[in-house]
Coordinates of C-alpha atoms in Angstrom, one line a residue:
M501 CA 100.7 115.7 222.1
K502 CA 103.6 115.4 221.0
T503 CA 107.0 115.6 223.2
L504 CA 110.6 117.0 222.3
W505 CA 112.1 114.0 223.5
N506 CA 110.4 111.9 221.0
P507 CA 109.6 112.5 217.3
Q508 CA 107.4 109.0 216.5
R509 CA 105.0 110.5 214.4
P510 CA 101.5 108.7 213.7
S511 CA 101.9 106.0 211.2
P512 CA 99.5 104.7 208.5
M513 CA 98.5 101.3 209.5
P514 CA 94.4 101.4 210.3
Y515 CA 94.4 101.1 213.7
H516 CA 90.7 102.1 214.3
R517 CA 89.2 98.8 213.3
Y518 CA 90.7 96.9 216.0
R519 CA 89.0 97.5 219.3
P520 CA 90.5 97.9 222.6
Y521 CA 89.8 94.2 224.8
Q522 CA 87.7 96.5 227.6
D523 CA 85.1 97.5 224.9
R524 CA 84.5 93.7 224.1
V525 CA 84.4 92.1 227.3
N526 CA 84.2 93.2 230.9
V527 CA 86.6 92.7 233.2
P528 CA 86.2 92.2 236.9
A529 CA 89.3 93.7 238.6
A530 CA 88.2 94.6 242.3
D531 CA 90.8 93.7 244.6
R532 CA 94.1 92.0 242.6
S533 CA 96.0 89.7 245.0
W534 CA 97.7 87.9 242.5
P535 CA 100.8 90.7 241.7
S536 CA 102.1 89.8 245.5
A537 CA 101.2 85.9 244.6
R538 CA 105.0 84.2 244.2
I539 CA 105.1 81.1 242.4
E540 CA 106.6 78.4 245.2
R541 CA 105.4 74.6 243.2
A542 CA 104.6 73.4 239.7
P543 CA 101.3 73.8 238.1
L544 CA 100.0 70.6 236.9
W545 CA 101.4 70.0 233.5
V546 CA 99.3 68.5 230.1
P547 CA 100.6 68.2 227.2
V548 CA 98.7 69.1 224.4
D549 CA 100.9 68.0 221.6
L550 CA 99.5 64.9 220.9
R551 CA 95.7 66.7 220.0
D552 CA 96.3 71.3 219.9
G553 CA 99.5 70.3 218.1
N554 CA 99.0 67.5 216.1
Q555 CA 96.7 70.1 214.5
A556 CA 98.6 72.5 213.7
L557 CA 100.2 70.4 211.9
A558 CA 100.8 70.3 208.2
E559 CA 101.8 67.0 208.3
P560 CA 99.7 65.5 211.4
M561 CA 101.6 62.7 213.4
D562 CA 101.2 58.4 211.8
T563 CA 100.7 56.6 214.5
P564 CA 104.5 55.6 215.0
R565 CA 105.5 59.0 215.6
K566 CA 103.1 59.8 218.3
R567 CA 103.7 56.9 220.3
R568 CA 107.4 58.3 219.8
F569 CA 106.4 61.3 220.9
F570 CA 103.9 59.8 224.0
D571 CA 106.5 57.5 225.3
L572 CA 108.7 60.5 225.3
L573 CA 106.0 62.7 227.3
V574 CA 106.4 59.8 230.2
A575 CA 110.1 59.8 230.3
L576 CA 110.1 63.8 231.2
G577 CA 107.5 62.7 234.3
F578 CA 104.0 64.4 232.4
K579 CA 101.1 62.8 234.2
E580 CA 98.0 64.0 232.7
I581 CA 98.7 63.9 228.8
E582 CA 96.0 65.4 226.7
V583 CA 96.6 61.6 223.6
G584 CA 94.2 63.3 221.2
Y585 CA 90.6 64.1 219.6
P586 CA 89.4 60.4 218.3
S587 CA 85.9 61.3 216.8
A588 CA 88.5 64.4 214.9
S589 CA 89.8 61.2 212.4
R590 CA 90.8 57.4 212.4
T591 CA 94.2 58.1 213.0
D592 CA 93.0 59.7 216.5
F593 CA 91.1 57.1 217.1
D594 CA 93.4 54.5 215.8
F595 CA 96.3 55.8 218.6
V596 CA 93.9 56.2 221.4
R597 CA 93.0 52.7 220.7
H598 CA 96.4 51.4 220.6
L599 CA 97.6 53.3 223.9
V600 CA 94.6 51.6 225.4
T601 CA 95.9 47.7 223.5
G602 CA 98.9 48.1 224.1
G603 CA 99.7 49.0 227.4
A604 CA 101.5 51.4 227.0
V605 CA 100.2 53.4 229.8
P606 CA 101.3 53.8 233.5
D607 CA 99.7 53.8 236.1
D608 CA 100.4 56.7 237.3
V609 CA 99.0 59.0 234.2
T610 CA 95.9 59.8 233.1
P611 CA 95.3 60.0 228.9
V612 CA 92.8 63.1 228.3
V613 CA 90.6 62.5 225.5
F614 CA 89.2 65.7 223.6
T615 CA 85.4 65.9 222.1
P616 CA 82.7 68.9 221.4
A617 CA 79.2 69.0 222.7
R618 CA 78.0 66.1 220.2
A619 CA 76.0 63.0 220.7
D620 CA 77.3 60.9 218.5
L621 CA 81.2 62.2 218.8
I622 CA 80.8 61.3 222.7
D623 CA 80.1 58.2 221.9
R624 CA 83.2 57.9 219.5
T625 CA 85.7 59.0 221.6
F626 CA 83.7 57.1 225.2
E627 CA 84.5 54.0 222.2
S628 CA 88.3 55.2 222.3
I629 CA 88.8 54.6 225.7
A630 CA 87.0 51.7 226.3
G631 CA 89.5 49.1 228.6
L632 CA 91.6 52.6 230.4
P633 CA 91.5 52.2 234.2
R634 CA 91.6 56.2 233.6
A635 CA 90.4 58.8 231.8
V636 CA 90.0 62.6 231.8
V637 CA 87.3 62.7 229.1
H638 CA 87.1 66.7 228.3
L639 CA 84.2 68.5 226.6
Y640 CA 84.2 71.9 225.1
I641 CA 81.8 74.2 223.3
A642 CA 82.9 77.8 221.9
T643 CA 81.1 80.4 224.3
S644 CA 81.7 84.0 223.3
P645 CA 79.7 86.3 221.4
V646 CA 81.3 86.5 218.4
W647 CA 81.7 82.1 218.3
R648 CA 77.6 82.5 219.3
E649 CA 76.8 84.6 216.5
V650 CA 78.8 83.8 214.0
V651 CA 80.1 80.4 214.2
L652 CA 77.3 78.4 216.2
G653 CA 73.9 80.6 215.7
R654 CA 73.0 80.2 219.2
D655 CA 72.1 82.2 222.4
R656 CA 72.9 82.0 225.8
G657 CA 70.8 79.5 226.3
E658 CA 70.9 77.9 223.6
V659 CA 74.8 77.1 223.7
R660 CA 73.4 76.6 227.9
R661 CA 71.3 73.5 226.3
T662 CA 73.6 72.1 224.9
V663 CA 76.8 71.9 227.3
R664 CA 73.8 70.2 229.5
E665 CA 72.1 67.2 227.5
A666 CA 76.3 66.9 226.4
A667 CA 77.7 66.4 230.6
E668 CA 74.0 64.4 231.2
R669 CA 75.8 62.2 228.4
M670 CA 78.8 62.1 229.6
A671 CA 77.8 61.1 232.4
R672 CA 76.1 57.8 231.6
R673 CA 78.5 56.9 229.3
A674 CA 80.5 56.9 232.3
G675 CA 78.6 55.1 234.5
D676 CA 79.9 54.5 237.9
A677 CA 83.4 54.4 236.7
P678 CA 85.6 56.2 239.3
G679 CA 88.7 55.7 236.8
V680 CA 86.5 58.9 234.5
R681 CA 87.6 62.5 235.5
F682 CA 85.3 65.2 233.2
Q683 CA 86.7 68.7 232.5
F684 CA 84.8 71.8 230.8
S685 CA 86.2 74.2 228.3
P686 CA 84.5 77.5 227.5
E687 CA 86.6 77.6 224.6
T688 CA 87.1 81.6 223.9
F689 CA 87.1 81.8 227.5
N690 CA 88.9 85.6 227.8
L691 CA 86.0 87.1 225.6
T692 CA 83.6 85.2 227.5
E693 CA 80.9 87.2 229.3
P694 CA 82.3 86.6 233.4
D695 CA 78.8 85.7 234.1
F696 CA 78.3 83.0 231.4
V697 CA 81.3 81.2 232.3
L698 CA 80.5 81.2 236.2
E699 CA 76.7 79.4 234.7
L700 CA 78.3 77.1 232.9
C701 CA 80.8 75.6 234.6
D702 CA 79.2 76.1 238.1
G703 CA 76.1 74.0 236.2
L704 CA 78.7 71.5 235.6
T705 CA 80.6 71.0 239.2
E706 CA 77.1 70.2 240.0
L707 CA 75.9 68.0 237.5
W708 CA 79.2 65.6 237.3
D709 CA 78.9 65.7 241.2
A710 CA 82.9 66.5 241.9
S711 CA 84.0 65.9 244.5
P712 CA 87.8 66.8 245.8
D713 CA 88.9 62.7 245.6
R714 CA 87.2 63.2 242.6
P715 CA 87.3 66.7 241.0
V716 CA 86.0 68.5 237.5
T717 CA 88.9 70.1 235.9
H718 CA 87.6 73.9 234.2
N719 CA 89.8 74.6 231.8
L720 CA 89.7 78.4 231.1
P721 CA 91.4 79.5 226.8
A722 CA 92.7 82.5 225.9
T723 CA 92.0 81.0 222.9
V724 CA 93.4 84.1 220.4
E725 CA 94.6 86.4 222.7
I726 CA 93.6 90.1 223.0
A727 CA 94.7 92.4 225.8
T728 CA 98.2 92.4 228.3
P729 CA 98.6 88.9 230.6
N730 CA 97.5 91.3 233.6
V731 CA 93.9 91.3 231.8
Y732 CA 93.8 87.5 232.2
A733 CA 95.0 87.4 235.3
D734 CA 92.1 89.0 236.1
Q735 CA 90.6 87.3 234.7
I736 CA 91.4 84.2 236.2
E737 CA 91.7 85.2 240.1
H738 CA 87.8 86.7 239.5
L739 CA 87.4 82.3 238.6
H740 CA 89.2 81.3 241.3
R741 CA 87.2 83.2 243.4
N742 CA 84.0 83.0 242.6
L743 CA 83.0 79.0 241.2
S744 CA 81.5 77.2 243.6
R745 CA 82.5 74.1 245.4
R746 CA 86.0 75.3 244.6
D747 CA 88.0 72.4 246.3
A748 CA 86.1 69.7 243.9
V749 CA 87.6 72.3 241.5
I750 CA 90.9 72.6 239.4
L751 CA 91.2 75.4 237.8
S752 CA 93.4 75.2 234.8
V753 CA 94.7 78.1 231.8
H754 CA 95.9 76.6 228.3
P755 CA 96.6 79.9 226.5
H756 CA 97.6 80.6 222.8
N757 CA 100.2 82.8 221.6
D758 CA 98.5 84.9 219.4
R759 CA 100.1 88.4 220.8
G760 CA 103.7 86.8 221.8
T761 CA 102.8 86.5 225.3
G762 CA 101.4 83.4 226.0
V763 CA 103.9 82.9 228.7
A764 CA 103.9 85.2 230.8
C765 CA 99.8 85.0 230.3
A766 CA 100.3 81.2 231.7
E767 CA 102.4 82.8 234.8
L768 CA 100.1 84.8 235.5
A769 CA 98.2 82.3 235.4
V770 CA 99.0 80.7 238.4
L771 CA 99.2 83.3 240.7
A772 CA 96.0 84.6 240.2
G773 CA 95.1 80.1 241.5
A774 CA 95.5 78.4 237.9
Q775 CA 96.8 74.7 238.8
R776 CA 97.1 73.5 236.0
V777 CA 98.2 74.9 232.6
E778 CA 98.2 72.6 228.9
G779 CA 100.6 74.1 226.5
C780 CA 102.9 72.2 224.1
L781 CA 106.6 71.4 224.0
F782 CA 108.7 74.7 222.5
G783 CA 105.3 75.9 222.0
N784 CA 104.0 74.4 218.7
G785 CA 100.2 74.9 217.9
E786 CA 97.4 76.9 216.0
R787 CA 98.8 80.2 214.5
T788 CA 101.1 81.0 217.2
G789 CA 101.4 78.5 218.8
N790 CA 99.9 77.4 222.2
V791 CA 101.8 78.6 225.7
D792 CA 105.6 76.8 225.3
L793 CA 106.1 74.0 228.4
V794 CA 109.7 73.5 228.4
T795 CA 110.2 77.4 229.0
L796 CA 107.7 77.5 231.7
A797 CA 109.4 74.8 233.7
L798 CA 112.5 75.8 233.3
N799 CA 111.6 79.2 234.0
L800 CA 110.8 77.4 237.1
L801 CA 113.9 76.0 237.6
A802 CA 115.8 79.0 237.2
Q803 CA 114.2 80.5 240.4
G804 CA 114.8 77.9 242.2
V805 CA 111.3 76.0 242.0
D806 CA 111.1 72.5 241.6
P807 CA 110.0 72.3 237.8
L808 CA 108.1 68.3 238.4
V809 CA 108.9 67.4 234.8
D810 CA 112.8 66.2 233.9
F811 CA 114.4 68.1 230.7
S812 CA 117.7 67.4 232.0
D813 CA 119.2 66.2 228.7
I814 CA 117.3 69.3 226.3
D815 CA 118.9 68.4 223.2
A816 CA 117.3 64.4 222.9
V817 CA 113.5 66.1 224.3
R818 CA 114.1 68.5 221.1
E819 CA 116.0 65.8 218.2
T820 CA 112.4 63.8 219.4
V821 CA 110.5 66.9 218.6
E822 CA 111.7 68.0 215.8
H823 CA 111.1 64.0 214.3
C824 CA 107.9 64.2 215.5
N825 CA 106.5 67.5 214.7
R826 CA 108.5 68.3 211.1
L827 CA 109.2 71.8 212.7
P828 CA 112.4 73.1 213.6
V829 CA 113.3 74.6 217.0
H830 CA 114.4 78.0 216.7
P831 CA 118.1 78.5 217.2
R832 CA 117.0 81.6 219.5
H833 CA 114.2 79.6 221.5
P834 CA 114.7 79.9 225.3
Y835 CA 116.9 77.7 226.9
A836 CA 116.8 74.8 224.6
G837 CA 117.8 76.8 220.9
E838 CA 121.3 76.3 219.6
L839 CA 122.7 79.6 220.5
V840 CA 120.9 80.5 223.7
H841 CA 123.8 79.6 225.8
T842 CA 126.1 81.1 223.2
A843 CA 127.9 84.2 223.8
F844 CA 130.0 86.2 220.3
S845 CA 129.8 89.8 221.6
G846 CA 133.1 90.2 223.3
T847 CA 131.6 92.0 226.7
H848 CA 129.6 89.4 227.4
Q849 CA 132.4 86.9 226.6
D850 CA 134.6 88.3 229.5
A851 CA 132.3 88.1 231.7
I852 CA 131.0 85.0 231.2
S853 CA 135.0 83.8 231.3
K854 CA 135.3 85.5 234.5
G855 CA 132.2 84.8 236.1
L856 CA 133.1 80.4 235.2
A857 CA 136.1 81.2 237.2
H858 CA 134.7 83.0 239.8
H859 CA 131.8 79.4 240.4
A860 CA 134.7 77.2 240.3
R861 CA 137.3 79.5 242.8
R862 CA 133.6 79.2 244.8
A863 CA 132.9 75.6 244.7
T864 CA 136.3 74.4 245.5
E865 CA 136.4 77.1 248.6
S866 CA 133.3 75.6 249.8
G867 CA 133.9 72.0 249.9
V868 CA 130.8 71.5 246.9
P869 CA 131.3 69.8 243.4
E870 CA 130.6 72.4 241.1
R871 CA 127.5 70.8 239.5
Q872 CA 126.1 71.3 243.1
A873 CA 127.1 74.6 244.0
P874 CA 124.6 78.0 243.9
W875 CA 124.7 79.3 239.9
E876 CA 125.5 83.1 239.6
V877 CA 126.8 83.4 236.7
P878 CA 126.8 87.1 233.9
Y879 CA 124.3 86.6 230.9
L880 CA 123.8 82.6 231.8
P881 CA 120.5 82.2 233.7
I882 CA 121.1 78.4 234.6
D883 CA 124.1 76.5 234.4
P884 CA 124.2 75.1 230.5
A885 CA 124.9 71.9 232.2
D886 CA 121.5 71.3 234.2
V887 CA 120.0 70.7 230.6
G888 CA 122.4 68.5 229.0
R889 CA 124.8 71.6 227.3
S890 CA 128.6 71.0 227.7
Y891 CA 130.4 74.8 227.8
E892 CA 132.2 73.9 224.4
A893 CA 129.1 76.0 222.6
V894 CA 128.9 78.8 225.7
I895 CA 131.8 81.2 223.6
R896 CA 131.9 81.0 220.5
V897 CA 133.9 83.5 218.6
N898 CA 133.4 85.9 215.7
S899 CA 134.3 89.3 214.6
Q900 CA 132.3 90.5 217.0
S901 CA 134.1 89.4 220.0
G902 CA 137.0 90.2 222.1
K903 CA 139.5 88.9 224.0
G904 CA 137.5 87.0 226.7
G905 CA 136.4 85.0 224.5
V906 CA 139.0 84.2 222.6
A907 CA 141.3 83.7 226.0
Y908 CA 138.9 81.2 227.0
L909 CA 138.1 79.5 223.9
L910 CA 142.1 78.9 223.6
R911 CA 142.4 78.1 227.3
M912 CA 140.2 75.5 227.7
H913 CA 140.9 73.9 224.1
A914 CA 144.8 74.2 223.9
G915 CA 145.7 74.8 226.8
L916 CA 147.4 78.1 226.7
D917 CA 146.5 81.4 229.4
L918 CA 147.1 84.1 227.7
P919 CA 148.3 86.4 230.0
P920 CA 146.0 89.5 230.3
R921 CA 147.9 91.8 228.6
M922 CA 148.7 90.2 225.6
R923 CA 144.5 89.1 224.8
P924 CA 143.9 92.3 223.5
E925 CA 147.0 91.9 221.1
F926 CA 145.4 88.7 219.9
S927 CA 142.1 89.5 219.6
R928 CA 142.8 92.4 217.3
I929 CA 144.7 89.5 215.1
V930 CA 141.8 87.5 214.9
Q931 CA 139.0 90.3 214.8
E932 CA 140.8 91.0 211.2
A933 CA 140.6 87.2 210.1
T934 CA 137.1 87.2 211.1
D935 CA 136.5 90.2 209.7
D936 CA 138.3 89.0 206.7
S937 CA 136.3 85.6 206.7
G938 CA 133.3 86.5 207.5
R939 CA 132.2 83.9 209.5
E940 CA 133.4 82.3 213.5
A941 CA 136.4 80.7 213.7
T942 CA 136.7 77.7 215.8
P943 CA 138.8 76.5 218.6
K944 CA 140.9 74.3 216.3
E945 CA 141.3 77.7 213.6
L946 CA 141.7 79.8 216.3
Y947 CA 144.7 77.4 217.9
E948 CA 146.3 77.7 214.3
L949 CA 145.8 81.1 214.2
F950 CA 148.0 81.6 217.2
R951 CA 150.3 79.0 216.2
R952 CA 150.9 81.2 212.8
T953 CA 151.0 84.3 214.3
Y954 CA 153.6 83.6 217.8
A955 CA 155.8 80.0 216.3
A956 CA 160.0 81.0 216.8
D957 CA 160.9 79.2 213.2
G958 CA 161.0 83.4 211.5
R959 CA 163.7 84.7 210.1
I960 CA 165.8 84.5 213.3
R961 CA 167.1 81.1 214.0
L962 CA 169.3 80.1 216.3
D963 CA 171.4 77.4 215.4
S964 CA 172.4 77.0 219.5
W965 CA 172.4 78.9 222.6
S966 CA 173.8 78.8 226.2
S967 CA 173.8 80.7 229.0
H968 CA 175.4 80.9 232.9
R969 CA 175.6 82.3 235.4
E970 CA 179.1 84.3 236.1
A971 CA 180.5 84.4 239.8
S972 CA 180.3 87.8 239.9
G973 CA 176.4 87.7 239.5
A974 CA 176.0 88.4 236.2
H975 CA 174.2 86.5 233.4
R976 CA 176.4 85.5 229.9
F977 CA 174.6 84.3 226.8
V978 CA 176.2 83.0 223.7
C979 CA 174.4 81.9 220.6
V980 CA 175.3 81.1 217.3
P981 CA 172.5 82.8 214.9
A982 CA 171.8 80.0 211.8
T983 CA 172.8 82.7 209.4
G984 CA 176.4 82.4 211.2
G985 CA 179.0 84.1 213.4
E986 CA 178.4 83.8 217.7
H987 CA 177.5 86.8 219.4
T988 CA 177.7 87.3 223.5
G989 CA 175.7 89.1 225.7
S990 CA 175.8 90.0 229.5
G991 CA 172.9 91.2 232.2
A992 CA 171.2 90.9 235.2
D993 CA 169.3 87.6 234.1
P994 CA 169.2 85.3 231.3
L995 CA 166.8 87.1 228.9
A996 CA 168.4 90.3 229.4
A997 CA 172.0 88.9 228.4
F998 CA 170.3 87.0 225.5
A999 CA 169.1 90.2 224.7
D1000 CA 171.9 91.6 224.4
A1001 CA 173.8 89.1 222.8
L1002 CA 170.6 89.8 220.0
A1003 CA 171.9 93.2 219.9
G1004 CA 175.2 92.6 218.6
A1005 CA 173.6 90.7 216.1
G1006 CA 172.5 93.2 215.1
H1007 CA 168.7 93.2 216.8
E1008 CA 167.8 95.2 218.9
V1009 CA 165.0 93.7 221.3
E1010 CA 164.4 94.5 225.4
V1011 CA 162.1 92.6 227.4
L1012 CA 159.0 94.2 229.1
D1013 CA 157.7 91.4 230.8
V1014 CA 158.4 87.7 230.8
V1015 CA 155.2 84.6 232.0
E1016 CA 156.0 81.1 232.1
Q1017 CA 153.4 78.4 232.7
A1018 CA 152.9 75.0 233.0
G1019 CA 152.2 73.3 230.0
V1020 CA 150.9 69.6 228.8
E1021 CA 153.4 66.7 229.0
G1022 CA 155.8 68.2 231.1
E1023 CA 156.5 71.8 228.7
V1024 CA 156.3 74.5 229.3
V1025 CA 155.2 77.2 227.9
A1026 CA 156.3 81.3 227.9
Y1027 CA 154.9 84.7 226.9
A1028 CA 157.4 87.4 226.0
E1029 CA 156.3 91.6 225.8
C1030 CA 158.8 92.6 223.9
R1031 CA 160.0 96.4 222.8
V1032 CA 161.7 95.9 219.4
G1033 CA 162.1 99.2 216.9
G1034 CA 160.2 101.0 219.1
T1035 CA 157.2 98.6 219.1
A1036 CA 155.7 97.1 222.0
L1037 CA 154.2 93.4 220.6
W1038 CA 154.1 89.7 222.0
G1039 CA 156.0 86.4 221.0
A1040 CA 155.6 83.0 222.9
G1041 CA 157.1 79.9 223.0
R1042 CA 157.0 76.3 224.1
A1043 CA 160.0 73.6 225.2
S1044 CA 160.4 71.3 227.7
S1045 CA 162.6 74.2 230.2
G1046 CA 160.8 77.5 231.2
L1047 CA 163.7 79.5 230.2
A1048 CA 164.2 77.3 226.8
A1049 CA 160.3 78.6 227.0
S1050 CA 161.1 81.9 227.0
V1051 CA 164.1 82.2 224.9
E1052 CA 161.3 81.3 221.8
A1053 CA 159.3 83.1 222.9
V1054 CA 161.2 86.7 222.8
L1055 CA 162.5 85.0 219.3
S1056 CA 159.0 85.2 218.5
A1057 CA 158.2 88.4 219.7
V1058 CA 161.4 89.7 217.5
N1059 CA 160.9 87.6 214.2
R1060 CA 157.2 89.1 214.3
A1061 CA 158.5 92.6 214.1
A1062 CA 160.9 91.7 211.7
A1063 CA 158.0 90.3 209.6
G1064 CA 156.1 93.7 209.9

């Protein structure tokens, strides 16, 4: 049905070729509880960069790059790390052996190794972890109808037998070693019949004799996203409610990002009962990638929840990951991108500048250090300093910027706190310069532009001047312009007297406002708003005294008017 308010028309896209999720899989969704749940504790994070993320690289990591990545993950605080697919390649096998023989695995970290449901590959996987005091062996097989029919050529019964035989072999290889635990992934879970997933998972929970002190992990991947995140949450909650021996099961999820909703899928899955999340730093992975653990963890931080991993030096993390993956992190990547804490827009800059000033005042008033005070600054969901970023790049100026951003940078980098009424004028000057150049203006360039614009050494200069107050209370100003002659003026204050003297020299000026501020090294900075030839404009000056700086500021305005 057409509506007056929506003029969009049918597209030529072949949408009829694709079936909605409800025609592909049954999703039991009675009596949902996840929409009203809240995340109050971080799940167990399991980075899969060294296996799943590595498989997605055009140039897979060698042992030195893998080791650097592994050491990073340990330093960040991850306690369960998938380290490879030992039966897939000599490189992966050798890396796992490198960790074992090199004593690289701390006592509180558990490596995870990945294996398909094949006897020879299971044996190769157990050979790789020989000597590890603890490990998780992760078994997987595709379970959805299209994979069973097209890829495996097996029906449900055959898949069930394959899984059981593989699980029995894993149990025999593990023997009585208490340090080896098991994990199962029904690959393509989100397209698999829920009753079949429950049948497979419950069967393995029993076969492996899972218990609360030696739980099994059932990992439910959204291998290829097919629906909105709420559908995945319904699927997870159904399993959460119906798995047998639930206290002996760690319910895990492994969302991909084919629809661009991997982060939302993971967060809703945790609301629905998931206790563990597999993903990659910065979302690397096949196709559009795995869920991004950096975003997930810092989303929790932004909600006042301890993420249980340390991203307080996000740039160092990004540098290591980019080196190991040989892939760049997008400059707009949430939290970690080069530009995510940066504002170019004038309205954003003004709000951030005011917010930072308010935050500093509130911290001072409450007697709390700024780094510890509650954070509430417009446009900045977290304090950039909490992830190791400085404030230098928070506000940057280009042709889209406004008076607030320009004023902020001058104040932070040059110690020049422009009066609010002066800011629109200089902002227009900056905008003209950046429009002409087509590029960003650095803080140094802003200061140079300010200095060139408001320098008092123009056509009208004073060789000397003096000011004194007469017995009548009036002020007298005597000046000698560089062009020669002496001019005297009087007025209610020194600057009014100066304006009168300038009038005698042929330069009509009315001083509308003057603001003096303490500068650096004992200097004073003054800003003067003047009306010259019917036009109001500003000047600026710097000198050892307030009056001298104000005289320079008035001269600056007069010279700007004379220059046209």
